[in-house]
JSON list of C-alpha atoms in Angstrom, two decimals:
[
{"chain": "P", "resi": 19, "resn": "UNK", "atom": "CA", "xyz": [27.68, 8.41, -26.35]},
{"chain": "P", "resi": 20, "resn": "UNK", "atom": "CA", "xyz": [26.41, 5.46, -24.25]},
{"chain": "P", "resi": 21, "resn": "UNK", "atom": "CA", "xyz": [22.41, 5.76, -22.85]},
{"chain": "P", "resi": 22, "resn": "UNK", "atom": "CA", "xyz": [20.78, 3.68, -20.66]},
{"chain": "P", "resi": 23, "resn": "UNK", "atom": "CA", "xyz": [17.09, 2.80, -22.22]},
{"chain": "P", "resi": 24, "resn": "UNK", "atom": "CA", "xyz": [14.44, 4.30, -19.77]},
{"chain": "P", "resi": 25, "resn": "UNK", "atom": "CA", "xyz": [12.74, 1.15, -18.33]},
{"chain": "P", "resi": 26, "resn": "UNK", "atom": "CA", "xyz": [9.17, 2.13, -20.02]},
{"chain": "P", "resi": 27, "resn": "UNK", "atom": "CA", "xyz": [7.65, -1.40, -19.12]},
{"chain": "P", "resi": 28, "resn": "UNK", "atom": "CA", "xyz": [7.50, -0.66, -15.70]},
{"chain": "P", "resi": 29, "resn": "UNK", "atom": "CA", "xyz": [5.10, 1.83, -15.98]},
{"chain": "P", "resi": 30, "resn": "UNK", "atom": "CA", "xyz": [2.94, -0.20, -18.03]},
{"chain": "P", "resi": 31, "resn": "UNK", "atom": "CA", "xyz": [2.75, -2.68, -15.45]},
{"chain": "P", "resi": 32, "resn": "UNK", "atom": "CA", "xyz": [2.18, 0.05, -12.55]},
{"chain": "P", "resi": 33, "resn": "UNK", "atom": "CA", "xyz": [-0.59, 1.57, -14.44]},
{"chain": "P", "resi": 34, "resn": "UNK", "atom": "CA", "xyz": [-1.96, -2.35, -14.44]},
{"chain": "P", "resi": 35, "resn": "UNK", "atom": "CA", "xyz": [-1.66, -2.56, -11.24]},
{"chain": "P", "resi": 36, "resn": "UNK", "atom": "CA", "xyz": [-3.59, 0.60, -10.17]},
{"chain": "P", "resi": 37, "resn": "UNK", "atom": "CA", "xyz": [-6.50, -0.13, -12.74]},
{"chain": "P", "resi": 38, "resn": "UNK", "atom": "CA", "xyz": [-6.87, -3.45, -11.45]},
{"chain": "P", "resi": 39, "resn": "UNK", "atom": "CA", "xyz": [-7.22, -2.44, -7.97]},
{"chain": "P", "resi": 40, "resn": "UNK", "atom": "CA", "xyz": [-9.94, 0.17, -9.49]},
{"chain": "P", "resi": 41, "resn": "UNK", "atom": "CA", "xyz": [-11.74, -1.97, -11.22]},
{"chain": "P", "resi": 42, "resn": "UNK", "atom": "CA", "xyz": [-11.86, -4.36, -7.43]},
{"chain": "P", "resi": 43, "resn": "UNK", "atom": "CA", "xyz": [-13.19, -1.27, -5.98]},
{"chain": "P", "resi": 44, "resn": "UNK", "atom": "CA", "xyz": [-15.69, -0.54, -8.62]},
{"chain": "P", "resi": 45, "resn": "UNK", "atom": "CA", "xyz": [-17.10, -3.71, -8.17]},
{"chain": "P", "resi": 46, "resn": "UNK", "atom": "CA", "xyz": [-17.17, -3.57, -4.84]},
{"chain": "P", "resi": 47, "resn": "UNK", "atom": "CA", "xyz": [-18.87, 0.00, -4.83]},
{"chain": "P", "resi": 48, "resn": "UNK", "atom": "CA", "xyz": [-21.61, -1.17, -7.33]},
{"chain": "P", "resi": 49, "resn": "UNK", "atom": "CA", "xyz": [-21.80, -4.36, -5.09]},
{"chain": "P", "resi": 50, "resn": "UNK", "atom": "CA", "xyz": [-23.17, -1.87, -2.51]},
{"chain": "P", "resi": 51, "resn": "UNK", "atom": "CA", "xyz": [-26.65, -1.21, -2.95]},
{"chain": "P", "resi": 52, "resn": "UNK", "atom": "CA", "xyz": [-26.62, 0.76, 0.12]},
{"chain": "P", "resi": 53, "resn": "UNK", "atom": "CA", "xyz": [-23.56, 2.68, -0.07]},
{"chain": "P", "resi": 54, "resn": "UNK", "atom": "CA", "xyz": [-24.20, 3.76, -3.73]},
{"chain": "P", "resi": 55, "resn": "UNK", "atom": "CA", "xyz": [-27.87, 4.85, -2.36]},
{"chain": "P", "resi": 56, "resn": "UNK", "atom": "CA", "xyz": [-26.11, 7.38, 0.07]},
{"chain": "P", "resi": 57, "resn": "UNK", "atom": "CA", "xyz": [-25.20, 9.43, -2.21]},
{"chain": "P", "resi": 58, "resn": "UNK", "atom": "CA", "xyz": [-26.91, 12.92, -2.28]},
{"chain": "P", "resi": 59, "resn": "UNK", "atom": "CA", "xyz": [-29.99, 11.36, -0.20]},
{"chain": "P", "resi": 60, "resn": "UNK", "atom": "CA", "xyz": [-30.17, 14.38, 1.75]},
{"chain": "P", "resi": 61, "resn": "UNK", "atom": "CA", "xyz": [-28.40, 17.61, 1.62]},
{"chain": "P", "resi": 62, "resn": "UNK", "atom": "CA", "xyz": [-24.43, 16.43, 2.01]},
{"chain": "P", "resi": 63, "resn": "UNK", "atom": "CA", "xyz": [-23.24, 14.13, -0.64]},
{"chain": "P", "resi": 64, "resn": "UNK", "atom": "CA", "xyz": [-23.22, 11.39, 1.96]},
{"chain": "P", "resi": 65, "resn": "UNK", "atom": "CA", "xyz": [-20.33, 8.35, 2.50]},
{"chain": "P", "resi": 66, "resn": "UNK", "atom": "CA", "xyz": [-20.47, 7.22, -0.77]},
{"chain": "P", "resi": 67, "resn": "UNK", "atom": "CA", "xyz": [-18.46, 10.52, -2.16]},
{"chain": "P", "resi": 68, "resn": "UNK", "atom": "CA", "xyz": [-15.19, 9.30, -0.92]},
{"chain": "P", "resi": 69, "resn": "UNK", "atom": "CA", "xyz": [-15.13, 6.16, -2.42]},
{"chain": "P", "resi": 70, "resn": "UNK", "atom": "CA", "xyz": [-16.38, 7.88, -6.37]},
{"chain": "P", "resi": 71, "resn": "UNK", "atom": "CA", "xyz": [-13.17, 10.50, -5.55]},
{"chain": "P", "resi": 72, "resn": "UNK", "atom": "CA", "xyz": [-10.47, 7.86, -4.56]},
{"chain": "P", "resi": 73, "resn": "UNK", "atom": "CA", "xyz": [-11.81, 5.35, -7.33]},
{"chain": "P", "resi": 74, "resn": "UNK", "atom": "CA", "xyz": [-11.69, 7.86, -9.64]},
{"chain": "P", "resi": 75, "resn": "UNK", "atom": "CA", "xyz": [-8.22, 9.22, -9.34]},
{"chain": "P", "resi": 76, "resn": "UNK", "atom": "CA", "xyz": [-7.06, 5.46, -8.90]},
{"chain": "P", "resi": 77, "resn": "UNK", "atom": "CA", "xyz": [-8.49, 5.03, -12.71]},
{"chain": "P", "resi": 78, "resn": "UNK", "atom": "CA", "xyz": [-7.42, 7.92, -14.29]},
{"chain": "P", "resi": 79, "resn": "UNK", "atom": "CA", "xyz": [-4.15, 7.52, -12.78]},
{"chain": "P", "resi": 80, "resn": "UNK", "atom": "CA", "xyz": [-3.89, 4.29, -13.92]},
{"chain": "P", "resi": 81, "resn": "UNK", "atom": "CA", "xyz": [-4.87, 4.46, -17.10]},
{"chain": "P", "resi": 82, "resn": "UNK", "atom": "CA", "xyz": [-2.93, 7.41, -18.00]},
{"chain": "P", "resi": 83, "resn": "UNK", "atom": "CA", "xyz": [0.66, 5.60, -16.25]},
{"chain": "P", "resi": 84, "resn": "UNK", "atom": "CA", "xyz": [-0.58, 2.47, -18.65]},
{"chain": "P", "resi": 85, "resn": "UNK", "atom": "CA", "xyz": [-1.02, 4.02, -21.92]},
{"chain": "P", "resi": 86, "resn": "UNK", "atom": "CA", "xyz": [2.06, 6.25, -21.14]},
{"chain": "P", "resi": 87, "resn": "UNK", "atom": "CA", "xyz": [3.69, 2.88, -20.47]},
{"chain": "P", "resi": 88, "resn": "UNK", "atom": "CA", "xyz": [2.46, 1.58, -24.09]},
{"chain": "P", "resi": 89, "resn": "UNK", "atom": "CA", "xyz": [2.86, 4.46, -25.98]},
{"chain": "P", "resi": 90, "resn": "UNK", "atom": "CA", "xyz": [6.56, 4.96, -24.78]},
{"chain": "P", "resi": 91, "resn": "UNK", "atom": "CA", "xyz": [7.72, 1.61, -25.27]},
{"chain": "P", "resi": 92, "resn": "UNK", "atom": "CA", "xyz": [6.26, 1.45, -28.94]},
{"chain": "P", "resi": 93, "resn": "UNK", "atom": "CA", "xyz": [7.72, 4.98, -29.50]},
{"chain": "P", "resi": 94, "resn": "UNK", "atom": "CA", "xyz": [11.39, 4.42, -28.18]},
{"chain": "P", "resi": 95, "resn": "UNK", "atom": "CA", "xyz": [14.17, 4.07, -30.95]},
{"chain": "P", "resi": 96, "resn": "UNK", "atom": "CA", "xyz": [16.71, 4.93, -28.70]},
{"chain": "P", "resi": 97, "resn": "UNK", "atom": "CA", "xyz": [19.91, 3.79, -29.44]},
{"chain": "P", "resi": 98, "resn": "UNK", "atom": "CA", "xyz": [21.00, 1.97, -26.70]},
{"chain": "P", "resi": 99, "resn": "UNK", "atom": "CA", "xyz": [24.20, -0.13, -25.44]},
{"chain": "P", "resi": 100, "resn": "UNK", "atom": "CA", "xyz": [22.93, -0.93, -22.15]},
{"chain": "P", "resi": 101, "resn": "UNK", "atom": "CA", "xyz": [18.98, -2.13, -21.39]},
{"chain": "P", "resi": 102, "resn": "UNK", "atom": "CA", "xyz": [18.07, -1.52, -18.09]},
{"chain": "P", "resi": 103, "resn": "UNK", "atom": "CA", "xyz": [16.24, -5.26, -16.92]},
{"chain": "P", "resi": 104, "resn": "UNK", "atom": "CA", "xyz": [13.14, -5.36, -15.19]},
{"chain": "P", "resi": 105, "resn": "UNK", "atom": "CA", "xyz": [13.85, -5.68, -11.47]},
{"chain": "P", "resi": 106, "resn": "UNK", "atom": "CA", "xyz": [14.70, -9.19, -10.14]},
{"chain": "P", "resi": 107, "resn": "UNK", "atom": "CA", "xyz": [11.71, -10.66, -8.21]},
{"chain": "P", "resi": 108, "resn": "UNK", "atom": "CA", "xyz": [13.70, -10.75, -5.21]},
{"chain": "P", "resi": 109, "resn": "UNK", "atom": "CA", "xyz": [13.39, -7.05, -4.57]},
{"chain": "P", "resi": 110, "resn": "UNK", "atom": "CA", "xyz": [10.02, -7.94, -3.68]},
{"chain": "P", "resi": 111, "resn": "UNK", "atom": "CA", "xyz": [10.07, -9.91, -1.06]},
{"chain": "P", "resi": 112, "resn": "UNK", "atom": "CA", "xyz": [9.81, -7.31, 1.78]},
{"chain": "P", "resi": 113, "resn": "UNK", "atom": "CA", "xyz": [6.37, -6.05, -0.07]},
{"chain": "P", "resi": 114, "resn": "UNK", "atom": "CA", "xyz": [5.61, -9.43, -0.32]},
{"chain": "P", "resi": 115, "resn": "UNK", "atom": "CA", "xyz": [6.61, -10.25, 3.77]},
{"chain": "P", "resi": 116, "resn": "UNK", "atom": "CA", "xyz": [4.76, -6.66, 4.74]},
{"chain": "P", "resi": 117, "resn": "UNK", "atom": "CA", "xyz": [1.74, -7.93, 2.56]},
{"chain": "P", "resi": 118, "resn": "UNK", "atom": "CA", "xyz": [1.62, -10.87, 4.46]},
{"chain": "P", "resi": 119, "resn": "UNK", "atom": "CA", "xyz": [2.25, -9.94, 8.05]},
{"chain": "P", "resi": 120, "resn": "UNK", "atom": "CA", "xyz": [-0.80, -7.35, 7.65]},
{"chain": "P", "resi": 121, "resn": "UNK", "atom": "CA", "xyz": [-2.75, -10.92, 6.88]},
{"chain": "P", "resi": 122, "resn": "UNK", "atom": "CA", "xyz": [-1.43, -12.26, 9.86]},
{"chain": "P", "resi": 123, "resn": "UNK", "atom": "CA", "xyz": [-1.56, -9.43, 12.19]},
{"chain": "P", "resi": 124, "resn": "UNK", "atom": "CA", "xyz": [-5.68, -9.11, 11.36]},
{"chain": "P", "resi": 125, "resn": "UNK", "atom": "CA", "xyz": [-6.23, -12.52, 12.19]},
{"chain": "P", "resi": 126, "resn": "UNK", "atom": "CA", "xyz": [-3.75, -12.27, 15.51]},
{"chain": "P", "resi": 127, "resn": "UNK", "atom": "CA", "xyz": [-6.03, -9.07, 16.38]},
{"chain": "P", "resi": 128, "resn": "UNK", "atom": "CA", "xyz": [-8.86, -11.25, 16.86]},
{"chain": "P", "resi": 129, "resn": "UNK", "atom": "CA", "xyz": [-7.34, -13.69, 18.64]},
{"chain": "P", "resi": 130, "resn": "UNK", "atom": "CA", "xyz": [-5.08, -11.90, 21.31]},
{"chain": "P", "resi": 131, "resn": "UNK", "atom": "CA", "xyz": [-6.83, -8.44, 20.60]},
{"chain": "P", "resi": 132, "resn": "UNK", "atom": "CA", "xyz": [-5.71, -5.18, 18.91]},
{"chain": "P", "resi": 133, "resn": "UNK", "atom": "CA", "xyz": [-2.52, -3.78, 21.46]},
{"chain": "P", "resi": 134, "resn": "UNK", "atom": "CA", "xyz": [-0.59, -6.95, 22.06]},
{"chain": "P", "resi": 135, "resn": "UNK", "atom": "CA", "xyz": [-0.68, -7.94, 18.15]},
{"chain": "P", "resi": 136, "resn": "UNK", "atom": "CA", "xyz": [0.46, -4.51, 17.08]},
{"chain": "P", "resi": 137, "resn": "UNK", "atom": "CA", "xyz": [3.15, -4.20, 19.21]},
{"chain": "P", "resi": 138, "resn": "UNK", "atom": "CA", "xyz": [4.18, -7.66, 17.85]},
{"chain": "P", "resi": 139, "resn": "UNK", "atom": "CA", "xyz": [3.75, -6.26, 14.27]},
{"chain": "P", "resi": 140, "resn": "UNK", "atom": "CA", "xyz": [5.68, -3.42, 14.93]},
{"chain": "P", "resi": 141, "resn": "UNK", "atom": "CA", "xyz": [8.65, -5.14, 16.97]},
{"chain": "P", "resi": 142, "resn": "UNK", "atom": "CA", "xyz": [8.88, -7.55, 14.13]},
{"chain": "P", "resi": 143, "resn": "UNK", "atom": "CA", "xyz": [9.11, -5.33, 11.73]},
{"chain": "P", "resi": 144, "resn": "UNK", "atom": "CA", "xyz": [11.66, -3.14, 14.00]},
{"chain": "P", "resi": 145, "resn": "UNK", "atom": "CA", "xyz": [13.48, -5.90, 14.21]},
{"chain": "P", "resi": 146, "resn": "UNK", "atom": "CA", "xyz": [13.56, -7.27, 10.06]},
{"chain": "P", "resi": 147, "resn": "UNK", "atom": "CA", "xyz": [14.44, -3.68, 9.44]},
{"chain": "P", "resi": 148, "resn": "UNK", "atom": "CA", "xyz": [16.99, -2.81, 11.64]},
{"chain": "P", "resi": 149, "resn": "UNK", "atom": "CA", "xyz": [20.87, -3.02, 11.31]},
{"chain": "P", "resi": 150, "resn": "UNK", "atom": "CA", "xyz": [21.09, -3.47, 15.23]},
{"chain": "P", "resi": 151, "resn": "UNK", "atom": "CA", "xyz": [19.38, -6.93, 15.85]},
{"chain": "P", "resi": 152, "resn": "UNK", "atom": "CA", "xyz": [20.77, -8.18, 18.98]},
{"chain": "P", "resi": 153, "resn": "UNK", "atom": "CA", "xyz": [21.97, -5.24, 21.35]},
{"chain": "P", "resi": 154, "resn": "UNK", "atom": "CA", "xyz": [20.00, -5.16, 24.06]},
{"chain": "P", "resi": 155, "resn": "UNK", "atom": "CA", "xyz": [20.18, -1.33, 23.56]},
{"chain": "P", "resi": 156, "resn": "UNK", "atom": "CA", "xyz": [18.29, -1.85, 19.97]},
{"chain": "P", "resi": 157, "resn": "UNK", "atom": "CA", "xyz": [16.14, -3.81, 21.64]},
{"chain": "P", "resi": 158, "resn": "UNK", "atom": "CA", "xyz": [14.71, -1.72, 24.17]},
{"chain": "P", "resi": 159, "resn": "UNK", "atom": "CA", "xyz": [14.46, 1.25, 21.63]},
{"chain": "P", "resi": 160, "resn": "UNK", "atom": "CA", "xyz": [12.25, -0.87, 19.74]},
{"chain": "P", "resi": 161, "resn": "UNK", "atom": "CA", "xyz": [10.07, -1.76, 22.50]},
{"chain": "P", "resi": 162, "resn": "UNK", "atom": "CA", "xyz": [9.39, 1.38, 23.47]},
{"chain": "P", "resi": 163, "resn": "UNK", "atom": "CA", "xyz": [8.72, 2.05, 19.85]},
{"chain": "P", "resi": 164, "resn": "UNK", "atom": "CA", "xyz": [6.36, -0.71, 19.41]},
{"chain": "P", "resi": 165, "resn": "UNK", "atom": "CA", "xyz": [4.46, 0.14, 22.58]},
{"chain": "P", "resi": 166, "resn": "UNK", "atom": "CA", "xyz": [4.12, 3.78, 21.94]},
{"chain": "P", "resi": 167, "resn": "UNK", "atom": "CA", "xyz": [3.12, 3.33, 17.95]},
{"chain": "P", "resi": 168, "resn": "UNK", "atom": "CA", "xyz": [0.52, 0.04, 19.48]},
{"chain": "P", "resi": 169, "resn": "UNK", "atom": "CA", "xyz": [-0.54, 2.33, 22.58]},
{"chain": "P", "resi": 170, "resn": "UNK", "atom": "CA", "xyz": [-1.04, 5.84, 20.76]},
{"chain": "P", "resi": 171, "resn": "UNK", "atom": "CA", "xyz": [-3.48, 4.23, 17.97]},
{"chain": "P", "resi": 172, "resn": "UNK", "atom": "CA", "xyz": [-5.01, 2.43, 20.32]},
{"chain": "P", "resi": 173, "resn": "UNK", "atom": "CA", "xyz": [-5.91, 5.39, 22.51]},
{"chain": "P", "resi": 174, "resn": "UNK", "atom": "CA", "xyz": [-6.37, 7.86, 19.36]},
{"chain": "P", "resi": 175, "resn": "UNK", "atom": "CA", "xyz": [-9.29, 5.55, 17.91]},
{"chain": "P", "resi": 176, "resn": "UNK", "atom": "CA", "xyz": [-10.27, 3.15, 21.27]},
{"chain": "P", "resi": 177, "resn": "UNK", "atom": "CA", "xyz": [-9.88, 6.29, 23.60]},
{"chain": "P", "resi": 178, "resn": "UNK", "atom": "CA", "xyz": [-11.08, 9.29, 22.12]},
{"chain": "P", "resi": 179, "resn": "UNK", "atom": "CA", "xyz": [-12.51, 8.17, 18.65]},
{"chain": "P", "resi": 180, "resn": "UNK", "atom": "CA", "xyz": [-14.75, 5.33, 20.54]},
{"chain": "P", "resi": 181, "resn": "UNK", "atom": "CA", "xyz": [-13.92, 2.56, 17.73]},
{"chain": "P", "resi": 182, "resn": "UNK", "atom": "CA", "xyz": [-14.04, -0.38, 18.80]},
{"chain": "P", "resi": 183, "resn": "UNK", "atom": "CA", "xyz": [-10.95, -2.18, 18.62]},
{"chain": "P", "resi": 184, "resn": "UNK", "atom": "CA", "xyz": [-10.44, -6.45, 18.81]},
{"chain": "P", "resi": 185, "resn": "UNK", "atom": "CA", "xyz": [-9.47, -6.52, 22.61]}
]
């Protein structure tokens, strides 16, 4: 009977990935004198809970996908004709192109303000993802998507949350 080897090293490296990204944040939190003095200064645990909750289940996620990673891969002696690869890098280049657009839209936010940079983000990215690029039909749909996603956040948190937004 032919098995396909479970791709173990890939949850090694996710569990990397996550603790790494912990340990940024931990750094940052003990960076912050005044954020880590928040906590329990009066009778609610103050802004500084959040941050110990999501750093938390970032690390002990992490580090229990990374030694699950390890301990698999050093445990498997499973016959095996065919060994699924790592995935080619290639399959990362829309992470990589969303990663990088987010860089671009921040700095476009401050230059032509908040609603005309995310309807840009959001038509581009209508666009890159869309099977129907150049119908002027797809185009409109999009549009309308991109100012209705731009317009809604801007009035939830400009409007009727009072954060200020890049304008």
């Amino acid at each position: 009977m032919n098995s396909v080897k479970p791709n173990h090293p890939i949850e090694f490296m996710a569990g990397g990935f996550f603790l790494f990204w912990a340990a940024v944040g931990w750094a940052s939190y003990t960076a912050n004198s005044d954020l880590r003095a928040s906590l329990w200064a009066r009778a609610d645990p103050g802004p500084a809970l959040v941050p110990i909750i999501v750093l938390s289940v970032l690390s002990l996620g992490g580090g229990f996908l990374f030694i699950r990673g390890i301990i698999l891969t050093l445990n498997d002696r499973t016959p095996c004709q065919d060994q699924r690869a790592l995935p080619p890098v290639s399959s990362h280049i829309l992470p990589l192109g969303f990663a990088a657009s987010l860089a671009v839209l921040a700095v476009a936010m401050q230059i032509v303000g908040f609603l005309p940079a995310a309807i840009a983000f959001c038509l581009f990215w209508f666009w890159g993802l869309s099977s129907e690029k150049s119908t002027t039909r797809a185009w409109l749909l999009h549009l309308v998507a991109a100012v209705t996603i731009g317009g809604g956040i801007n009035f939830l948190f400009a409007g009727l949350l009072s954060v200020p937004l890049p304008s």
